[in-house]
PDB file of C-alpha atoms and ligand atoms in Angstrom:
ATOM      1  CA  UNK A   1      84.796 -57.470 165.273  1.00 56.00           C
ATOM      2  CA  UNK A   2      85.146 -61.668 164.870  1.00 60.00           C
ATOM      3  CA  UNK A   3      86.835 -62.329 161.456  1.00 65.00           C
ATOM      4  CA  UNK A   4      84.741 -63.971 159.573  1.00 70.00           C
ATOM      5  CA  UNK A   5      84.712 -64.479 155.313  1.00 81.00           C
ATOM      6  CA  UNK A   6      81.145 -65.040 154.955  1.00 95.00           C
ATOM      7  CA  UNK A   7      78.724 -62.761 155.324  1.00 98.00           C
ATOM      8  CA  UNK A   8      75.938 -62.964 158.569  1.00 98.00           C
ATOM      9  CA  UNK A   9      72.390 -61.564 157.755  1.00 98.00           C
ATOM     10  CA  UNK A  10      69.602 -60.724 160.263  1.00 98.00           C
ATOM     11  CA  UNK A  11      65.865 -59.941 159.342  1.00 98.00           C
ATOM     12  CA  UNK A  12      64.385 -58.001 162.047  1.00 98.00           C
ATOM     13  CA  UNK A  13      60.435 -56.797 163.078  1.00 98.00           C
ATOM     14  CA  UNK A  14      57.657 -56.154 165.171  1.00 97.00           C
ATOM     15  CA  UNK A  15      54.713 -59.034 164.795  1.00 96.00           C
ATOM     16  CA  UNK A  16      53.198 -60.178 161.354  1.00 95.00           C
ATOM     17  CA  UNK A  17      56.061 -58.406 159.411  1.00 96.00           C
ATOM     18  CA  UNK A  18      56.449 -61.574 157.065  1.00 96.00           C
ATOM     19  CA  UNK A  19      60.092 -61.378 157.574  1.00 97.00           C
ATOM     20  CA  UNK A  20      59.960 -64.970 158.759  1.00 96.00           C
ATOM     21  CA  UNK A  21      58.674 -66.328 154.532  1.00 97.00           C
ATOM     22  CA  UNK A  22      61.199 -63.545 153.647  1.00 98.00           C
ATOM     23  CA  UNK A  23      64.395 -65.442 155.121  1.00 98.00           C
ATOM     24  CA  UNK A  24      62.985 -69.307 153.978  1.00 98.00           C
ATOM     25  CA  UNK A  25      62.978 -67.266 149.899  1.00 98.00           C
ATOM     26  CA  UNK A  26      66.360 -66.059 150.565  1.00 98.00           C
ATOM     27  CA  UNK A  27      68.181 -69.480 151.544  1.00 98.00           C
ATOM     28  CA  UNK A  28      66.466 -70.641 149.019  1.00 98.00           C
ATOM     29  CA  UNK A  29      67.048 -68.880 146.151  1.00 98.00           C
ATOM     30  CA  UNK A  30      71.354 -68.808 147.764  1.00 98.00           C
ATOM     31  CA  UNK A  31      71.184 -72.323 147.879  1.00 98.00           C
ATOM     32  CA  UNK A  32      70.133 -72.771 144.459  1.00 97.00           C
ATOM     33  CA  UNK A  33      72.664 -70.349 143.871  1.00 96.00           C
ATOM     34  CA  UNK A  34      75.206 -72.630 144.733  1.00 96.00           C
ATOM     35  CA  UNK A  35      76.254 -70.331 148.122  1.00 97.00           C
ATOM     36  CA  UNK A  36      76.837 -72.545 151.518  1.00 97.00           C
ATOM     37  CA  UNK A  37      74.143 -71.624 153.938  1.00 98.00           C
ATOM     38  CA  UNK A  38      72.342 -72.058 156.569  1.00 98.00           C
ATOM     39  CA  UNK A  39      69.490 -70.193 158.657  1.00 98.00           C
ATOM     40  CA  UNK A  40      68.458 -69.970 161.745  1.00 98.00           C
ATOM     41  CA  UNK A  41      65.304 -68.549 164.339  1.00 98.00           C
ATOM     42  CA  UNK A  42      65.918 -66.553 167.837  1.00 98.00           C
ATOM     43  CA  UNK A  43      65.147 -67.332 170.222  1.00 98.00           C
ATOM     44  CA  UNK A  44      66.339 -71.014 168.916  1.00 98.00           C
ATOM     45  CA  UNK A  45      68.445 -73.459 166.660  1.00 97.00           C
ATOM     46  CA  UNK A  46      70.356 -75.623 169.232  1.00 98.00           C
ATOM     47  CA  UNK A  47      68.475 -78.123 171.348  1.00 98.00           C
ATOM     48  CA  UNK A  48      69.313 -75.896 174.323  1.00 98.00           C
ATOM     49  CA  UNK A  49      67.879 -72.651 172.501  1.00 98.00           C
ATOM     50  CA  UNK A  50      64.462 -74.113 171.221  1.00 98.00           C
ATOM     51  CA  UNK A  51      64.640 -75.138 175.446  1.00 98.00           C
ATOM     52  CA  UNK A  52      64.322 -71.549 176.462  1.00 98.00           C
ATOM     53  CA  UNK A  53      62.258 -70.775 173.140  1.00 98.00           C
ATOM     54  CA  UNK A  54      59.442 -73.362 174.119  1.00 97.00           C
ATOM     55  CA  UNK A  55      59.873 -71.119 177.598  1.00 97.00           C
ATOM     56  CA  UNK A  56      59.329 -68.109 177.056  1.00 98.00           C
ATOM     57  CA  UNK A  57      56.494 -68.349 174.103  1.00 97.00           C
ATOM     58  CA  UNK A  58      54.811 -70.243 175.893  1.00 96.00           C
ATOM     59  CA  UNK A  59      52.388 -69.369 178.922  1.00 95.00           C
ATOM     60  CA  UNK A  60      50.590 -67.276 181.240  1.00 95.00           C
ATOM     61  CA  UNK A  61      51.937 -63.236 179.119  1.00 95.00           C
ATOM     62  CA  UNK A  62      53.270 -62.474 182.851  1.00 95.00           C
ATOM     63  CA  UNK A  63      55.030 -65.357 183.547  1.00 96.00           C
ATOM     64  CA  UNK A  64      58.658 -63.890 183.327  1.00 97.00           C
ATOM     65  CA  UNK A  65      59.969 -60.436 184.741  1.00 97.00           C
ATOM     66  CA  UNK A  66      60.933 -57.723 181.541  1.00 98.00           C
ATOM     67  CA  UNK A  67      64.342 -58.385 183.060  1.00 98.00           C
ATOM     68  CA  UNK A  68      64.493 -62.855 182.672  1.00 98.00           C
ATOM     69  CA  UNK A  69      63.361 -62.386 179.321  1.00 98.00           C
ATOM     70  CA  UNK A  70      66.101 -60.709 178.692  1.00 98.00           C
ATOM     71  CA  UNK A  71      68.595 -63.068 180.108  1.00 98.00           C
ATOM     72  CA  UNK A  72      66.081 -65.779 179.386  1.00 98.00           C
ATOM     73  CA  UNK A  73      67.045 -64.250 175.401  1.00 98.00           C
ATOM     74  CA  UNK A  74      70.486 -63.498 175.729  1.00 98.00           C
ATOM     75  CA  UNK A  75      71.296 -67.388 177.133  1.00 98.00           C
ATOM     76  CA  UNK A  76      69.642 -68.440 174.532  1.00 98.00           C
ATOM     77  CA  UNK A  77      71.571 -66.595 172.072  1.00 98.00           C
ATOM     78  CA  UNK A  78      74.965 -67.207 173.738  1.00 98.00           C
ATOM     79  CA  UNK A  79      74.315 -71.263 172.886  1.00 98.00           C
ATOM     80  CA  UNK A  80      73.504 -70.549 169.271  1.00 98.00           C
ATOM     81  CA  UNK A  81      76.699 -68.669 168.848  1.00 98.00           C
ATOM     82  CA  UNK A  82      79.201 -70.721 170.313  1.00 97.00           C
ATOM     83  CA  UNK A  83      77.728 -73.674 169.133  1.00 98.00           C
ATOM     84  CA  UNK A  84      76.279 -73.358 164.989  1.00 98.00           C
ATOM     85  CA  UNK A  85      77.000 -68.797 164.635  1.00 98.00           C
ATOM     86  CA  UNK A  86      81.020 -68.727 165.201  1.00 97.00           C
ATOM     87  CA  UNK A  87      81.824 -72.197 163.384  1.00 97.00           C
ATOM     88  CA  UNK A  88      79.753 -71.817 160.272  1.00 97.00           C
ATOM     89  CA  UNK A  89      80.619 -68.108 159.749  1.00 97.00           C
ATOM     90  CA  UNK A  90      84.506 -69.401 160.621  1.00 96.00           C
ATOM     91  CA  UNK A  91      84.450 -71.939 157.464  1.00 96.00           C
ATOM     92  CA  UNK A  92      82.787 -69.767 155.200  1.00 96.00           C
ATOM     93  CA  UNK A  93      79.189 -70.317 155.547  1.00 98.00           C
ATOM     94  CA  UNK A  94      76.622 -67.857 155.099  1.00 98.00           C
ATOM     95  CA  UNK A  95      74.348 -67.573 158.415  1.00 98.00           C
ATOM     96  CA  UNK A  96      70.834 -66.345 158.572  1.00 98.00           C
ATOM     97  CA  UNK A  97      69.530 -65.128 160.758  1.00 98.00           C
ATOM     98  CA  UNK A  98      65.127 -64.715 162.129  1.00 98.00           C
ATOM     99  CA  UNK A  99      66.218 -62.146 164.603  1.00 98.00           C
ATOM    100  CA  UNK A 100      68.835 -61.026 166.753  1.00 98.00           C
ATOM    101  CA  UNK A 101      70.874 -58.437 169.106  1.00 98.00           C
ATOM    102  CA  UNK A 102      68.344 -56.145 167.754  1.00 98.00           C
ATOM    103  CA  UNK A 103      64.916 -58.163 168.506  1.00 98.00           C
ATOM    104  CA  UNK A 104      66.131 -57.629 172.047  1.00 98.00           C
ATOM    105  CA  UNK A 105      66.890 -53.896 171.816  1.00 98.00           C
ATOM    106  CA  UNK A 106      63.345 -53.617 170.522  1.00 98.00           C
ATOM    107  CA  UNK A 107      61.075 -56.359 172.952  1.00 98.00           C
ATOM    108  CA  UNK A 108      63.199 -55.399 176.491  1.00 98.00           C
ATOM    109  CA  UNK A 109      64.472 -52.312 175.591  1.00 98.00           C
ATOM    110  CA  UNK A 110      61.954 -50.258 173.953  1.00 98.00           C
ATOM    111  CA  UNK A 111      58.565 -53.078 174.754  1.00 98.00           C
ATOM    112  CA  UNK A 112      60.033 -53.428 178.330  1.00 98.00           C
ATOM    113  CA  UNK A 113      61.633 -49.471 178.539  1.00 98.00           C
ATOM    114  CA  UNK A 114      64.721 -51.616 180.363  1.00 98.00           C
ATOM    115  CA  UNK A 115      66.092 -48.770 177.956  1.00 98.00           C
ATOM    116  CA  UNK A 116      68.472 -48.909 175.292  1.00 97.00           C
ATOM    117  CA  UNK A 117      71.733 -48.474 176.714  1.00 97.00           C
ATOM    118  CA  UNK A 118      71.133 -51.267 178.878  1.00 98.00           C
ATOM    119  CA  UNK A 119      70.007 -53.946 176.705  1.00 98.00           C
ATOM    120  CA  UNK A 120      73.058 -52.966 174.431  1.00 98.00           C
ATOM    121  CA  UNK A 121      75.874 -53.755 177.576  1.00 98.00           C
ATOM    122  CA  UNK A 122      74.160 -57.281 177.636  1.00 98.00           C
ATOM    123  CA  UNK A 123      74.188 -57.670 173.937  1.00 98.00           C
ATOM    124  CA  UNK A 124      77.491 -56.618 174.265  1.00 98.00           C
ATOM    125  CA  UNK A 125      77.658 -59.315 177.296  1.00 98.00           C
ATOM    126  CA  UNK A 126      75.996 -62.187 175.018  1.00 98.00           C
ATOM    127  CA  UNK A 127      77.657 -61.745 171.762  1.00 98.00           C
ATOM    128  CA  UNK A 128      81.245 -59.676 171.952  1.00 96.00           C
ATOM    129  CA  UNK A 129      82.031 -58.384 168.665  1.00 94.00           C
ATOM    130  CA  UNK A 130      80.118 -60.108 166.579  1.00 97.00           C
ATOM    131  CA  UNK A 131      77.421 -57.884 164.047  1.00 97.00           C
ATOM    132  CA  UNK A 132      75.531 -58.813 161.668  1.00 98.00           C
ATOM    133  CA  UNK A 133      77.143 -57.590 158.001  1.00 98.00           C
ATOM    134  CA  UNK A 134      73.997 -56.977 156.552  1.00 98.00           C
ATOM    135  CA  UNK A 135      70.008 -56.320 158.807  1.00 98.00           C
ATOM    136  CA  UNK A 136      66.722 -56.329 156.922  1.00 98.00           C
ATOM    137  CA  UNK A 137      64.088 -54.200 159.169  1.00 98.00           C
ATOM    138  CA  UNK A 138      60.856 -54.926 158.395  1.00 98.00           C
ATOM    139  CA  UNK A 139      58.651 -52.523 159.058  1.00 98.00           C
ATOM    140  CA  UNK A 140      55.040 -52.511 159.786  1.00 97.00           C
ATOM    141  CA  UNK A 141      52.476 -50.548 162.671  1.00 97.00           C
ATOM    142  CA  UNK A 142      51.477 -53.014 165.702  1.00 97.00           C
ATOM    143  CA  UNK A 143      47.886 -53.050 164.904  1.00 97.00           C
ATOM    144  CA  UNK A 144      48.104 -54.167 161.058  1.00 97.00           C
ATOM    145  CA  UNK A 145      51.072 -56.633 162.388  1.00 96.00           C
ATOM    146  CA  UNK A 146      48.795 -58.191 165.588  1.00 95.00           C
ATOM    147  CA  UNK A 147      45.861 -57.780 163.207  1.00 94.00           C
ATOM    148  CA  UNK A 148      48.271 -59.747 160.628  1.00 94.00           C
ATOM    149  CA  UNK A 149      48.619 -63.053 163.171  1.00 93.00           C
ATOM    150  CA  UNK A 150      45.778 -62.989 164.672  1.00 91.00           C
ATOM    151  CA  UNK A 151      44.719 -64.728 161.335  1.00 89.00           C
ATOM    152  CA  UNK A 152      47.790 -67.616 161.959  1.00 83.00           C
ATOM    153  CA  UNK A 153      46.880 -70.615 161.782  1.00 73.00           C
ATOM    154  CA  UNK A 154      49.082 -71.749 164.914  1.00 79.00           C
ATOM    155  CA  UNK A 155      47.869 -69.439 167.102  1.00 81.00           C
ATOM    156  CA  UNK A 156      49.120 -66.325 168.820  1.00 86.00           C
ATOM    157  CA  UNK A 157      52.004 -66.650 171.620  1.00 92.00           C
ATOM    158  CA  UNK A 158      52.959 -65.654 174.558  1.00 95.00           C
ATOM    159  CA  UNK A 159      54.163 -62.150 173.234  1.00 95.00           C
ATOM    160  CA  UNK A 160      51.161 -61.283 171.127  1.00 93.00           C
ATOM    161  CA  UNK A 161      49.044 -60.720 174.392  1.00 93.00           C
ATOM    162  CA  UNK A 162      51.168 -58.392 175.380  1.00 96.00           C
ATOM    163  CA  UNK A 163      49.304 -54.989 175.517  1.00 96.00           C
ATOM    164  CA  UNK A 164      49.332 -52.677 171.900  1.00 97.00           C
ATOM    165  CA  UNK A 165      51.263 -49.797 173.711  1.00 98.00           C
ATOM    166  CA  UNK A 166      53.617 -52.518 173.899  1.00 98.00           C
ATOM    167  CA  UNK A 167      53.690 -53.547 170.501  1.00 98.00           C
ATOM    168  CA  UNK A 168      54.103 -49.899 169.188  1.00 98.00           C
ATOM    169  CA  UNK A 169      56.909 -49.273 171.462  1.00 98.00           C
ATOM    170  CA  UNK A 170      58.568 -51.647 170.065  1.00 98.00           C
ATOM    171  CA  UNK A 171      58.150 -50.812 166.300  1.00 98.00           C
ATOM    172  CA  UNK A 172      59.540 -47.408 167.387  1.00 98.00           C
ATOM    173  CA  UNK A 173      62.758 -49.147 169.033  1.00 98.00           C
ATOM    174  CA  UNK A 174      63.183 -50.705 165.350  1.00 98.00           C
ATOM    175  CA  UNK A 175      62.840 -47.332 164.133  1.00 98.00           C
ATOM    176  CA  UNK A 176      65.540 -45.935 166.184  1.00 98.00           C
ATOM    177  CA  UNK A 177      67.558 -49.509 165.200  1.00 98.00           C
ATOM    178  CA  UNK A 178      67.517 -47.937 161.471  1.00 98.00           C
ATOM    179  CA  UNK A 179      68.516 -44.493 162.852  1.00 98.00           C
ATOM    180  CA  UNK A 180      71.933 -45.310 164.294  1.00 98.00           C
ATOM    181  CA  UNK A 181      72.548 -47.896 162.479  1.00 98.00           C
ATOM    182  CA  UNK A 182      72.465 -46.362 158.466  1.00 98.00           C
ATOM    183  CA  UNK A 183      75.480 -48.335 157.344  1.00 97.00           C
ATOM    184  CA  UNK A 184      74.233 -51.728 158.562  1.00 98.00           C
ATOM    185  CA  UNK A 185      69.896 -51.371 158.516  1.00 98.00           C
ATOM    186  CA  UNK A 186      67.934 -51.472 155.926  1.00 98.00           C
ATOM    187  CA  UNK A 187      64.119 -50.727 155.592  1.00 98.00           C
ATOM    188  CA  UNK A 188      61.476 -53.688 154.044  1.00 98.00           C
ATOM    189  CA  UNK A 189      58.050 -52.038 153.838  1.00 98.00           C
ATOM    190  CA  UNK A 190      56.017 -55.564 154.592  1.00 97.00           C
ATOM    191  CA  UNK A 191      52.916 -54.160 152.843  1.00 97.00           C
ATOM    192  CA  UNK A 192      54.515 -54.951 149.934  1.00 97.00           C
ATOM    193  CA  UNK A 193      54.174 -58.273 148.066  1.00 97.00           C
ATOM    194  CA  UNK A 194      56.339 -61.412 148.840  1.00 98.00           C
ATOM    195  CA  UNK A 195      57.547 -61.576 145.580  1.00 98.00           C
ATOM    196  CA  UNK A 196      58.830 -57.480 145.373  1.00 98.00           C
ATOM    197  CA  UNK A 197      60.383 -57.995 149.101  1.00 98.00           C
ATOM    198  CA  UNK A 198      61.623 -61.062 147.803  1.00 98.00           C
ATOM    199  CA  UNK A 199      63.645 -59.789 144.593  1.00 98.00           C
ATOM    200  CA  UNK A 200      64.867 -56.504 146.432  1.00 98.00           C
ATOM    201  CA  UNK A 201      66.250 -58.364 149.438  1.00 98.00           C
ATOM    202  CA  UNK A 202      68.030 -60.617 146.527  1.00 98.00           C
ATOM    203  CA  UNK A 203      69.024 -57.027 144.494  1.00 97.00           C
ATOM    204  CA  UNK A 204      70.840 -56.121 148.228  1.00 98.00           C
ATOM    205  CA  UNK A 205      72.400 -58.897 149.039  1.00 97.00           C
ATOM    206  CA  UNK A 206      73.393 -58.966 145.087  1.00 96.00           C
ATOM    207  CA  UNK A 207      74.914 -54.818 145.744  1.00 95.00           C
ATOM    208  CA  UNK A 208      76.740 -55.561 149.110  1.00 96.00           C
ATOM    209  CA  UNK A 209      78.326 -59.066 148.580  1.00 95.00           C
ATOM    210  CA  UNK A 210      79.383 -59.635 145.166  1.00 84.00           C
ATOM    211  CA  UNK A 211      77.205 -62.383 144.308  1.00 84.00           C
TER     212      UNK A 211
HETATM  213  P1  TMP B   1      59.165 -65.032 166.190  1.00 71.32           P
HETATM  214  O1  TMP B   1      60.224 -66.396 166.037  1.00 71.32           O
HETATM  215  O2  TMP B   1      57.239 -65.538 165.548  1.00 71.32           O
HETATM  216  O3  TMP B   1      59.833 -64.134 166.045  1.00 71.32           O
HETATM  217  O4  TMP B   1      58.635 -65.427 167.620  1.00 71.32           O
HETATM  218  C1  TMP B   1      59.920 -64.539 169.148  1.00 71.32           C
HETATM  219  C2  TMP B   1      58.944 -63.733 170.063  1.00 71.32           C
HETATM  220  O5  TMP B   1      60.448 -63.745 170.552  1.00 71.32           O
HETATM  221  C3  TMP B   1      58.551 -62.666 169.121  1.00 71.32           C
HETATM  222  O6  TMP B   1      57.345 -62.047 169.627  1.00 71.32           O
HETATM  223  C4  TMP B   1      59.795 -61.279 169.407  1.00 71.32           C
HETATM  224  C5  TMP B   1      60.435 -62.622 170.436  1.00 71.32           C
HETATM  225  N1  TMP B   1      61.909 -61.636 170.992  1.00 71.32           N
HETATM  226  C6  TMP B   1      61.951 -61.091 171.765  1.00 71.32           C
HETATM  227  O7  TMP B   1      61.358 -60.442 172.987  1.00 71.32           O
HETATM  228  N2  TMP B   1      63.086 -60.273 172.215  1.00 71.32           N
HETATM  229  C7  TMP B   1      64.290 -61.210 171.362  1.00 71.32           C
HETATM  230  O8  TMP B   1      65.935 -60.872 172.073  1.00 71.32           O
HETATM  231  C8  TMP B   1      64.072 -61.687 170.625  1.00 71.32           C
HETATM  232  C9  TMP B   1      65.325 -62.898 169.867  1.00 71.32           C
HETATM  233  C10 TMP B   1      63.045 -62.814 170.211  1.00 71.32           C
END
């Protein structure tokens, strides 16, 4: 375990699960409460990682094979950890992250069927002993999630062109992660309304980190 005092909290889930909205809400609530907090998204968060994000999210569906995709995710993550996440945690700043290693397990491990164990090894190589203190996993069916993203004004990205079977496997992957990590992971019913979810998250955080 990397020694840090401030919490490292991640948000995970399939497409259209509403987690990005919740990261923003929590970030502002914590700031208003006087907490020193930063928020990142993956892939992204540094100049290089945002360039990798562009490579991953744009262009035709099959531009990367599954292994290349997993490695690009990890390259972006290694840069974000090294430049921002670890220095911030060591400086006692709370870190929120919209997706982290669990997304690689669910998307590349299950969605692309590279396998849980292989992706765990890759994740371990990429992040070492760093592990989130708390992870919220947003549960939504693949069908409903994709329906929601189809309505998004910004349009859909490369991952949303993968077929429904891929997205069902991703959802199964997140369920497996929940089962395997009951202390770290908390399930969120993504069908509840925004305020109910944000209150639930804030209460969990108050309990867990005594604020
Ligand atoms: P988002 O920012 O809208 O969540 O989009 C990020 C996309 O990247 C989403 O489709 C999930 C995908 N992704 C992976 O496939 N593996 C990963 O490790 C990460 C971080 C994201």
